[in-house]
Coordinates of C-alpha atoms in Angstrom, one line a residue:
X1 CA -8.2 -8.4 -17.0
X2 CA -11.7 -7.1 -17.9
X3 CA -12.2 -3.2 -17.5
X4 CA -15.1 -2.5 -16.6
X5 CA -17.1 1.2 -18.2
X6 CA -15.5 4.4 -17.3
X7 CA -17.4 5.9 -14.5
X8 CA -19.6 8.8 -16.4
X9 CA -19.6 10.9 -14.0
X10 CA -21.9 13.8 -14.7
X11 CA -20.1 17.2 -15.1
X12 CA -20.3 20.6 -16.3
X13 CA -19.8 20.8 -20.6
X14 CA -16.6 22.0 -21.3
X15 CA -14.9 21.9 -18.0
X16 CA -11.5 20.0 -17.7
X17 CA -9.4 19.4 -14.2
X18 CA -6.6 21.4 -15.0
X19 CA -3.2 19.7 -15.3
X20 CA -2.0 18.4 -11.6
X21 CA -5.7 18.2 -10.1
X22 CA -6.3 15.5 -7.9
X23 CA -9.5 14.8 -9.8
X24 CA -7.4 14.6 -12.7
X25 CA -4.6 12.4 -12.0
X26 CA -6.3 9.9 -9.9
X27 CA -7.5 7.7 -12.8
X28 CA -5.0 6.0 -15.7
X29 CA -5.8 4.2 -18.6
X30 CA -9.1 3.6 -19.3
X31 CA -10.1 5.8 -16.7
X32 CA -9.6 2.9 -14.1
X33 CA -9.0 4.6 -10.6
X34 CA -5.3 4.8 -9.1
X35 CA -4.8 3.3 -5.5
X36 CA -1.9 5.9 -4.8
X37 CA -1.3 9.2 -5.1
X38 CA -3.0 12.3 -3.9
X39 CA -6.8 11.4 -4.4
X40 CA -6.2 7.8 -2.4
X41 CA -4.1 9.4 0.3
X42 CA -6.3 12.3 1.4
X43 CA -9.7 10.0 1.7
X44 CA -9.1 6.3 1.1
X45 CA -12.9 5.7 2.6
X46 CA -14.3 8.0 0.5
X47 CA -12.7 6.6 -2.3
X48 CA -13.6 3.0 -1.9
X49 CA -17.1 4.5 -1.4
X50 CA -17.3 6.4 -5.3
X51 CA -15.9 3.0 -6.1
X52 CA -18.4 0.8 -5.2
X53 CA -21.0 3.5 -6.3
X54 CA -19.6 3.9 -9.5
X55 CA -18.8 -0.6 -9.3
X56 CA -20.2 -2.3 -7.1
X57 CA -18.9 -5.1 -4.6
X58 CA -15.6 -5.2 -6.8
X59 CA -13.9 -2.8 -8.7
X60 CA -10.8 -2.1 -11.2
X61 CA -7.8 -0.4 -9.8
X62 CA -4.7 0.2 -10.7
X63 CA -1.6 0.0 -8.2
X64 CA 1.8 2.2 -8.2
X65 CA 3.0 1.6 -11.9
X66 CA -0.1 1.1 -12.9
X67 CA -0.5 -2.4 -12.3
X68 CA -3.7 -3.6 -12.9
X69 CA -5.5 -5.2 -9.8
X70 CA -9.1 -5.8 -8.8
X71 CA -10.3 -4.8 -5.6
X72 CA -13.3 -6.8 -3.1
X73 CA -15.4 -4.1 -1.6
X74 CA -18.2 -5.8 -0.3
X75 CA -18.1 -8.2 2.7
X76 CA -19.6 -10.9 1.0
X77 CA -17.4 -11.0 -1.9
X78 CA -13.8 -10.7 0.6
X79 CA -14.5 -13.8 2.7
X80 CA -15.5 -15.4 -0.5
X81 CA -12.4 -14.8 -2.1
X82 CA -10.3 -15.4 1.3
X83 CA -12.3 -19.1 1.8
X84 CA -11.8 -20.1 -2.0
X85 CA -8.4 -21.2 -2.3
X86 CA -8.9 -23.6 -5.4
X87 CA -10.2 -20.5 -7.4
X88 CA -8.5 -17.7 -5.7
X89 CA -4.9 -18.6 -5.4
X90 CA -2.7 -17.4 -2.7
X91 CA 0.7 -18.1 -4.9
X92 CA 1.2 -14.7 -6.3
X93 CA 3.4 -16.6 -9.2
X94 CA -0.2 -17.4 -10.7
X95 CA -0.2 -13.6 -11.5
X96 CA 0.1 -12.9 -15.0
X97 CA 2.1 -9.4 -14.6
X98 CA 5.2 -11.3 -14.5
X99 CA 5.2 -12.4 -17.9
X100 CA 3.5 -9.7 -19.5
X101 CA 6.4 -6.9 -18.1
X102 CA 3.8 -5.0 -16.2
X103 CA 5.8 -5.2 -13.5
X104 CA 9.6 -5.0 -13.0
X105 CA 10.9 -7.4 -10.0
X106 CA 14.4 -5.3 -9.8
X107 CA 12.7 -2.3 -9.1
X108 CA 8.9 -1.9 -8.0
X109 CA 8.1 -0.9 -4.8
X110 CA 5.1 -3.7 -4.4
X111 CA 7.5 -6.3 -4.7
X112 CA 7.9 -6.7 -0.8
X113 CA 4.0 -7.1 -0.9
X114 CA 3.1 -8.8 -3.3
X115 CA 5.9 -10.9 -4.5
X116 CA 6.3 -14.8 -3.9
X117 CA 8.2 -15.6 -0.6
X118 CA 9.1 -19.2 0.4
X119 CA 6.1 -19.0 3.9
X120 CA 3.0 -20.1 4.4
X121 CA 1.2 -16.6 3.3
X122 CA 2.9 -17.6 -0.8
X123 CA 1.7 -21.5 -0.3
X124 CA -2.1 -23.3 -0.3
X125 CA -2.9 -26.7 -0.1
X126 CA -0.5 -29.4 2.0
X127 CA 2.5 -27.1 1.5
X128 CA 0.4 -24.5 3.1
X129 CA -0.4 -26.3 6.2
X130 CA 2.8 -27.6 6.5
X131 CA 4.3 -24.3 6.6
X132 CA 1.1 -22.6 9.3
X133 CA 1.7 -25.9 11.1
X134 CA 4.7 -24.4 12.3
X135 CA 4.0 -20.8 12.6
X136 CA 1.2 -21.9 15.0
X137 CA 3.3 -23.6 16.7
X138 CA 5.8 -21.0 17.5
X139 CA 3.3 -18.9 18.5
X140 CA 1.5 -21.1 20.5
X141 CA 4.1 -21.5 23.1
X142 CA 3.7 -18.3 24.8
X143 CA 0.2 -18.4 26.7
X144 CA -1.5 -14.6 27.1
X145 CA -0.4 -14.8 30.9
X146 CA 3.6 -15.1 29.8
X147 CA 3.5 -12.4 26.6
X148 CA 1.3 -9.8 29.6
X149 CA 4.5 -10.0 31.1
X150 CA 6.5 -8.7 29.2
X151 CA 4.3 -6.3 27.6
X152 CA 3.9 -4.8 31.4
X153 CA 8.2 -4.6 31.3
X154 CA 8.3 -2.8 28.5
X155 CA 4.9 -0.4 29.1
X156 CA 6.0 0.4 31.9
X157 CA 9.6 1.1 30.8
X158 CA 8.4 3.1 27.9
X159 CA 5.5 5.6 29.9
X160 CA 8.7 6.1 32.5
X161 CA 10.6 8.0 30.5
X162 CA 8.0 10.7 29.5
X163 CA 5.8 10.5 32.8
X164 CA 7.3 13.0 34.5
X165 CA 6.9 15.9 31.3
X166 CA 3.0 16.2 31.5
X167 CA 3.3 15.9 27.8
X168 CA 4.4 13.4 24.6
X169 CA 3.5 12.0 21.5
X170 CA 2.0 8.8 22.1
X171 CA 2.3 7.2 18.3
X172 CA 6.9 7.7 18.2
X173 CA 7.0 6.9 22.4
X174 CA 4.9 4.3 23.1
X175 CA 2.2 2.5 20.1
X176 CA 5.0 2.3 17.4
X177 CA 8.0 1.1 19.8
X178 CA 5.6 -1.3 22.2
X179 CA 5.1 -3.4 19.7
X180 CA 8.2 -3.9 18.1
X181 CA 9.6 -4.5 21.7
X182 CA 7.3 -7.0 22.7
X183 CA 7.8 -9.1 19.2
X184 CA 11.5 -8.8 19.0
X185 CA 11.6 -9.9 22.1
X186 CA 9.1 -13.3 21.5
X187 CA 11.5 -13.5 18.3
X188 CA 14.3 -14.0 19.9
X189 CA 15.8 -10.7 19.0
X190 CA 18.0 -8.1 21.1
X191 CA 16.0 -4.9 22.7
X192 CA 18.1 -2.1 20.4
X193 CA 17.0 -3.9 17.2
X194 CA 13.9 -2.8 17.6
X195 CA 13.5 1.5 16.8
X196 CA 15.6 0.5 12.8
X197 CA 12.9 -2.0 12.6
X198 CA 10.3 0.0 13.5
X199 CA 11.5 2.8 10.7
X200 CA 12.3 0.1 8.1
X201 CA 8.3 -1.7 8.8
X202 CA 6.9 1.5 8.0
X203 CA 8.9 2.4 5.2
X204 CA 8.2 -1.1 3.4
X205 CA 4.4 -0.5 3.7
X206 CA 4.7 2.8 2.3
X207 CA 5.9 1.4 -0.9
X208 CA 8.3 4.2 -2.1
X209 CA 11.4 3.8 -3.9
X210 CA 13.3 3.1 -0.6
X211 CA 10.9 -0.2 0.1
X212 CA 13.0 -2.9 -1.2
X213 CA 16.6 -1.3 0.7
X214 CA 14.4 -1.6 3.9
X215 CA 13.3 -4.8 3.0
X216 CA 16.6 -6.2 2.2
X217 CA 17.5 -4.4 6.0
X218 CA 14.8 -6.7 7.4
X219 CA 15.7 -10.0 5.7
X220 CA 19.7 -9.3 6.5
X221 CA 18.8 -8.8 10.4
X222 CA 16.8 -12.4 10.5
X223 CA 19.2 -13.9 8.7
X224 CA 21.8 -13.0 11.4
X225 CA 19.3 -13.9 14.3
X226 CA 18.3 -17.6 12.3
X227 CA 22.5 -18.1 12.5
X228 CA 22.7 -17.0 15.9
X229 CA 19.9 -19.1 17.2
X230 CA 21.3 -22.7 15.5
X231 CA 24.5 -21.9 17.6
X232 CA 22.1 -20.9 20.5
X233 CA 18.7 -21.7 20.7
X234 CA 16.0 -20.7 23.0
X235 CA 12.8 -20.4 24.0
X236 CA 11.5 -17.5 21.3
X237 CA 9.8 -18.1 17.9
X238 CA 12.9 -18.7 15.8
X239 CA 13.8 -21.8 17.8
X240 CA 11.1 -23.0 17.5
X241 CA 10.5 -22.8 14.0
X242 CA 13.6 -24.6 13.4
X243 CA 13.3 -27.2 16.4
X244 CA 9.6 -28.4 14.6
X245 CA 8.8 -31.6 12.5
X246 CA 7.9 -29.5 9.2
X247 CA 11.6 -29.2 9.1
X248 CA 11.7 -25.7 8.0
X249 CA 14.9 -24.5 5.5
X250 CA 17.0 -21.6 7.0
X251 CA 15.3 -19.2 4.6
X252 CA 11.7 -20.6 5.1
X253 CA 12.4 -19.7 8.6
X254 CA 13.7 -16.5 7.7
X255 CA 10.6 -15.3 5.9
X256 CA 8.3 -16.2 8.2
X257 CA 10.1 -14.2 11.1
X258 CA 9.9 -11.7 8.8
X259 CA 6.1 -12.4 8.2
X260 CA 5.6 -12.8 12.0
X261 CA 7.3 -9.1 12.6
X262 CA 5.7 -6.9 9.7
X263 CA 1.8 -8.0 9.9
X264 CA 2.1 -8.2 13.9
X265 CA 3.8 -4.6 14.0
X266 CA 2.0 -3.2 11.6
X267 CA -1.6 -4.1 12.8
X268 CA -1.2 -3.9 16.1
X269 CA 0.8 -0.1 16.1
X270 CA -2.1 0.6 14.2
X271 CA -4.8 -0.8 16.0
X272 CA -3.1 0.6 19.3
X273 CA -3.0 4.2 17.7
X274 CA -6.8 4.6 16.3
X275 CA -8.2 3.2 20.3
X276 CA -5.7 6.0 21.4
X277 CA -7.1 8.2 19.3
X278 CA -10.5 7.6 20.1
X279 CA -10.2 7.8 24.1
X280 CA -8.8 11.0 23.7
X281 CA -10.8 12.4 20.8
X282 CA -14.9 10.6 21.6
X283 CA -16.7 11.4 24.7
X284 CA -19.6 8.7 24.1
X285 CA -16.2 6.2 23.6
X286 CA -14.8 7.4 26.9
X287 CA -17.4 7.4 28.8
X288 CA -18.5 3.9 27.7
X289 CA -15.0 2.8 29.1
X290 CA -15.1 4.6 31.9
X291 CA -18.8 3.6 33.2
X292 CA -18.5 0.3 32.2
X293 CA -20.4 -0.2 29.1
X294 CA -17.7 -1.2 26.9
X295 CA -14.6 -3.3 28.0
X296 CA -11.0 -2.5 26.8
X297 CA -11.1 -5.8 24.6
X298 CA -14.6 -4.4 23.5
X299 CA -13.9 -1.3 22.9
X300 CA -10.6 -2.9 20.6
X301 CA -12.9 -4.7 18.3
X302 CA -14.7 -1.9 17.9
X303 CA -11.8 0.0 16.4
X304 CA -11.2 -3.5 14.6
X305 CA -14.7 -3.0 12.9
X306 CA -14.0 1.1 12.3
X307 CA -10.6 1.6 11.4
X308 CA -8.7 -1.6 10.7
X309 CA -5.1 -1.4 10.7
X310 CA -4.9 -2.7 7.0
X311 CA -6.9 -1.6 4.8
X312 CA -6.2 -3.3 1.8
X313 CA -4.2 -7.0 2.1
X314 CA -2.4 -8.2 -1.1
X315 CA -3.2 -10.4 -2.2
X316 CA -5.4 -13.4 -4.4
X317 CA -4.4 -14.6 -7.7
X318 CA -7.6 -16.0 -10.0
X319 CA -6.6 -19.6 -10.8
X320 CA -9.0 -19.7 -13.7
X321 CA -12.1 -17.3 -15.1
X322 CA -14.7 -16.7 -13.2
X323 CA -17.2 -14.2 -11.9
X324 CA -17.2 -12.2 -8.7
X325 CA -19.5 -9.3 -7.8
X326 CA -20.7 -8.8 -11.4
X327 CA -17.3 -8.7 -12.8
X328 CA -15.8 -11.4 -15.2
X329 CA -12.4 -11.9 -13.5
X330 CA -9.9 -13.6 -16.0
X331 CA -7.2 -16.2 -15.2
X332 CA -4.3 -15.1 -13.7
X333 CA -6.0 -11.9 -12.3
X334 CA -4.7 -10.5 -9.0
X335 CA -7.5 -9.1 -6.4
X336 CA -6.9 -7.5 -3.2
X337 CA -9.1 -7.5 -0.3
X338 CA -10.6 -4.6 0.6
X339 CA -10.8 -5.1 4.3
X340 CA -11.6 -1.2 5.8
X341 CA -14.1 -1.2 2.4
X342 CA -15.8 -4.3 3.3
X343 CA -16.5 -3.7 6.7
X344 CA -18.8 -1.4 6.8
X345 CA -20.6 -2.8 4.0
X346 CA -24.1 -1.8 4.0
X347 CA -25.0 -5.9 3.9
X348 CA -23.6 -6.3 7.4
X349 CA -23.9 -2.7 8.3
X350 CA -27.0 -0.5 7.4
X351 CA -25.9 2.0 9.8
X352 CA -22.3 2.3 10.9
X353 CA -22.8 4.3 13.9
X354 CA -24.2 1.5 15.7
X355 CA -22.2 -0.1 18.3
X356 CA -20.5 -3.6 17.5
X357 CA -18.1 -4.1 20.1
X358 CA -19.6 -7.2 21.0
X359 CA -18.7 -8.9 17.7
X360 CA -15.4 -10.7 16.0
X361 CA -16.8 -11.1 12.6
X362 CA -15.2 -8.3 11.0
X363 CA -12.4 -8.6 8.0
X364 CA -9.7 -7.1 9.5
X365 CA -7.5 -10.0 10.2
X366 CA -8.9 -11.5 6.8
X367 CA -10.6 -14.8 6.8
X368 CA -10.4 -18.5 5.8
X369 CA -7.5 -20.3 5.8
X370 CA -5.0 -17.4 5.7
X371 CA -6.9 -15.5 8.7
X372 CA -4.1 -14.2 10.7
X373 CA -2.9 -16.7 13.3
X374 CA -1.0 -14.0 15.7
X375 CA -4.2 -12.2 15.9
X376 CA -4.6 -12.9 19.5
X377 CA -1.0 -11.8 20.6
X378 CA -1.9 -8.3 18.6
X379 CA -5.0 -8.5 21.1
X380 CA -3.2 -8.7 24.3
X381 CA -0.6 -6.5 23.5
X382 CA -3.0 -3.7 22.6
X383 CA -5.2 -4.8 25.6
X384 CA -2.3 -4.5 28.0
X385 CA -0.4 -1.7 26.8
X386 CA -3.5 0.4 26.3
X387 CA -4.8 -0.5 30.3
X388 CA -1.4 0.1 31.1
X389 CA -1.6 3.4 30.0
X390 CA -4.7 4.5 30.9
X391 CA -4.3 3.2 34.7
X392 CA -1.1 5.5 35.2
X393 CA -2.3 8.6 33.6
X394 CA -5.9 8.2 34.1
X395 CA -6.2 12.2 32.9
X396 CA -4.6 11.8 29.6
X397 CA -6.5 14.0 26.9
X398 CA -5.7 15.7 23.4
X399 CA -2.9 18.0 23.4
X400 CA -4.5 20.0 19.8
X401 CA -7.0 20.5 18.6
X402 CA -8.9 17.3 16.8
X403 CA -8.6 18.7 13.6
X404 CA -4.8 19.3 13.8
X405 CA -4.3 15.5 13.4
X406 CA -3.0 14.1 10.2
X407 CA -2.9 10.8 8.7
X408 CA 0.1 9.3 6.1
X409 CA -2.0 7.0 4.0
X410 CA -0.4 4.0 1.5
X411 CA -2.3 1.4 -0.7
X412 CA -2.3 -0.9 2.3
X413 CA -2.7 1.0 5.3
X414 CA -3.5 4.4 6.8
X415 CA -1.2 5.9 9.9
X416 CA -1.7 8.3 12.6
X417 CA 1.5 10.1 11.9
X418 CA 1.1 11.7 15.6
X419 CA -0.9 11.7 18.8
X420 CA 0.2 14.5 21.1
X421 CA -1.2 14.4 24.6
X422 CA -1.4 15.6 28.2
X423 CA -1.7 14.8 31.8
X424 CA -0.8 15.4 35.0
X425 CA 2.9 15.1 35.9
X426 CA 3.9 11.8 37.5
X427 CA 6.9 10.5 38.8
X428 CA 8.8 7.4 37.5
X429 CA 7.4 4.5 39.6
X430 CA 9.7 2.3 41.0
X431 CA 8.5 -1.0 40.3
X432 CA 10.1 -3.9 41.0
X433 CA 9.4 -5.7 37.5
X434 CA 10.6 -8.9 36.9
X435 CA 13.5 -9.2 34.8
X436 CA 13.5 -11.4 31.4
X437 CA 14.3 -14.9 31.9
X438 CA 16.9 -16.7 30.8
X439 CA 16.6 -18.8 27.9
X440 CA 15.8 -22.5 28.7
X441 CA 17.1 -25.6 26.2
X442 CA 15.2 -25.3 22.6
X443 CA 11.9 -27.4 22.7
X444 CA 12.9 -31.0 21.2
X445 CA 9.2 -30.8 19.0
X446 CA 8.8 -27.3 19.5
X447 CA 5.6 -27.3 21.1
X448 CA 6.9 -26.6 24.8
X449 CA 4.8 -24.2 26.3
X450 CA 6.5 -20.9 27.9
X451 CA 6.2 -20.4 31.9
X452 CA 2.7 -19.6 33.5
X453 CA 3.7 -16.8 35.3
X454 CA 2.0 -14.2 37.2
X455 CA 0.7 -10.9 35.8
X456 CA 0.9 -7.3 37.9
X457 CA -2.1 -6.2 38.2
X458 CA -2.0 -2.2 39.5
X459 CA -3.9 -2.1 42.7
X460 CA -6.7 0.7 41.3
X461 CA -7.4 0.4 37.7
X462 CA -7.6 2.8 35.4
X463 CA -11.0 2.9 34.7
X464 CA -11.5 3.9 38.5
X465 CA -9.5 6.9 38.5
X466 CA -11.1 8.2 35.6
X467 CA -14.3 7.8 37.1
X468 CA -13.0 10.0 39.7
X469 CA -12.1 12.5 37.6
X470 CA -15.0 12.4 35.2
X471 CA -17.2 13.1 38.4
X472 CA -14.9 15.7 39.5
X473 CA -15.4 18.1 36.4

């Protein structure tokens, strides 16, 4: 890997960061800047900002351990490294860290990120669409109609048991656990595996030393449901991964369950947190909702475009040299998209206050041929939970003050690590909601589409009752 100059950085003669400064310890050899620690956790949009000042569009990095890395800033330069998959590989064993020793497999933390898995994120080429073949597949049998559903069973479930307070924490009691609900569910998975699986998600993205243990927990848990479900089969994604042509191995399905749960939960928790976040926290926002400027879905992508819920995705190997950005990129190089960094590129953004609800050409579900195919699901469930919300406690506002909130930051993503809120004290409602149906024979191609059934719409929506109450004050 070429290193590019150390940033010279003007500064006062004689003065040196004293031992343990941020400013100090947020660069390693060569001066190249660290993607963890302090410096990347406090500001990671600053920080990709002083690195393409210092840069450009693409810039050394160096991961926990040190591991050498590249990382796309600029808009350009990310969907031209996510649509070139004959020079940017998506096999991570193209990397040359595992030979050199940079990296030790036992051991890292980036492993569960960045190491080769036998689904379709590790493959490109024929062995790559054989593999998405089926993941689209599985996800394709649940139309938005069936998935709002169940999202409305478990929203509803979940805003029960703190309605009646005035007050909760909206990230622990409803965008963290909603998710995971609704995809364990569409996995084929019982209700109560969900809150270990939400605690082991997060901790695997965090890359600490306790990554792999939770990543082992996640693999051991789909390994029992891919068991359970060639005795039984249904109508849920692991059946149906199985049941189709590509004839999937036992582990290949494994790991893409496992794929299937970590990018959905993470994202959409996320994504589900940050519109939160913003209704509470932005008048303009609100009141765009509220009178009707903005839709829900539009105010989403709008988040999408803001604050995606990764910020960096791991990863691209370089399958030969090669140029990117001004930077001579060597074989076997890995680079990681810098999706937060890239959208709001000046190229596609000279002024990032202005409005873009309207548009779906951000990076924050990558791009090309690895764009995320459950991006839609992560959609509706946001969409629905979110109007969900907002319709039965149409009052809901900040509980601190805006600057009391924090954020837990990784290499990968950033977290709201809590949203505390209040409204006016409801009782439970006492809703006649439909309970989950039983599991029908396993698809023969697995391609069989999941019921049409009716949604429950609430009879006065959310964004009339906060009308109300906007004109009241």
């Amino acid at each position: 890997m070429t290193v590019p100059p150390t940033d010279r950085t003007t500064t006062e003669s004689g003065l040196v960061p004293p031992p343990g400064c941020p400013a100090h310890t947020a660069t390693g050899a060569e001066g190249v800047t660290r993607l963890h620690g302090a410096a990347a956790e406090t500001d990671p949009m600053g920080l990709y900002e002083k690195l393409r000042a210092t840069h450009g569009p693409v810039a050394p990095v160096l991961l926990e351990g040190d591991v050498r890395a590249w990382l796309v800033l600029g808009y350009l330069e990310n969907r031209d490294v996510a649509t070139r998959s004959t020079q940017f590989s998506r096999d991570p064993r193209t990397w040359h860290g595992w030979k050199s020793g940079e990296i030790d497999p036992e051991t890292s933390p980036l492993v569960p990120m960045i190491g080769w898995r036998p689904d379709c994120v590790c493959a490109d080429g024929e062995e790559h669409q054989r593999l998405r073949g089926a993941v689209t597949a599985s996800l394709n049998q649940f139309d938005q109609r069936g998935i709002r559903r169940h999202i409305t069973r478990f929203a509803h479930q979940l805003i029960d048991d703190f309605c009646e307070s005035g007050r909760t924490e909206l990230v622990g009691q409803f965008t963290e656990p909603l998710p995971m609900l609704v995809l364990t569910h569409l996995l084929g998975m019982p209700d109560e595996d969900g809150p270990k699986l939400v605690h082991a998600a997060r901790d695997l993205f965090k890359a600490t030393e306790t990554s792999l243990a939770s990543n082992a927990y996640v693999l051991e848990t789909l390994k029992q449901l891919v068991a359970a479900k060639r005795e039984l089969p249904g109508q849920d994604i692991a059946s149906v991964l199985m049941a189709h042509p590509a004839g999937l191995t036992d582990e290949e399905v494994q790991h893409h369950l496992r794929l299937i749960l970590l990018a959905g939960y993470e994202t959409t928790a996320n994504l589900m947190a940050n519109v939160l976040r913003m209704t509470v926290t932005d008048p303009r926002f609100r009141g765009s909702l509220a009178g009707g400027q903005m839709t829900l879905p539009e105010a989403v992508e709008q988040v999408l475009w803001d604050e995606p819920p990764l910020m960096v995705c791991p990863g691209r190997w370089a399958t030969g040299d090669t140029s990117l950005g001004g930077q001579e990129i060597k074989a076997g190089d890995m680079l990681l998209l810098g999706l937060a960094a890239g959208n709001v590129d000046q190229a596609v953004r000279q002024d990032p206050s202005t409005r873009v609800h309207h548009n779906r050409a951000h990076l924050s579900f990558s791009a090309g041929a690895h764009e995320c195919p459950g991006q839609d699901i992560g959609r509706v469930i946001a969409d629905t939970g979110i109007d969900i919300l907002l319709t039965r406690l149409p009052d809901i506002s900040l509980a601190i003050a805006e600057s009391e909130l924090s954020w837990r930051s990784s290499t990968w993503a950033r977290h709201l690590t809590a949203l505390p809120v209040k409204f006016a004290s409801r009782a439970r409602e006492a809703r006649d909601l439909p309970a989950p149906l039983p599991a029908p024979p396993a698809p023969t191609v697995g391609m069989q589409m999941a019921p049409r059934l009716p949604v429950l719409e609430p009879r006065v929506s959310w964004r009339q009752r906060l009308r109300r109450l906007l004109r009241l004050r």
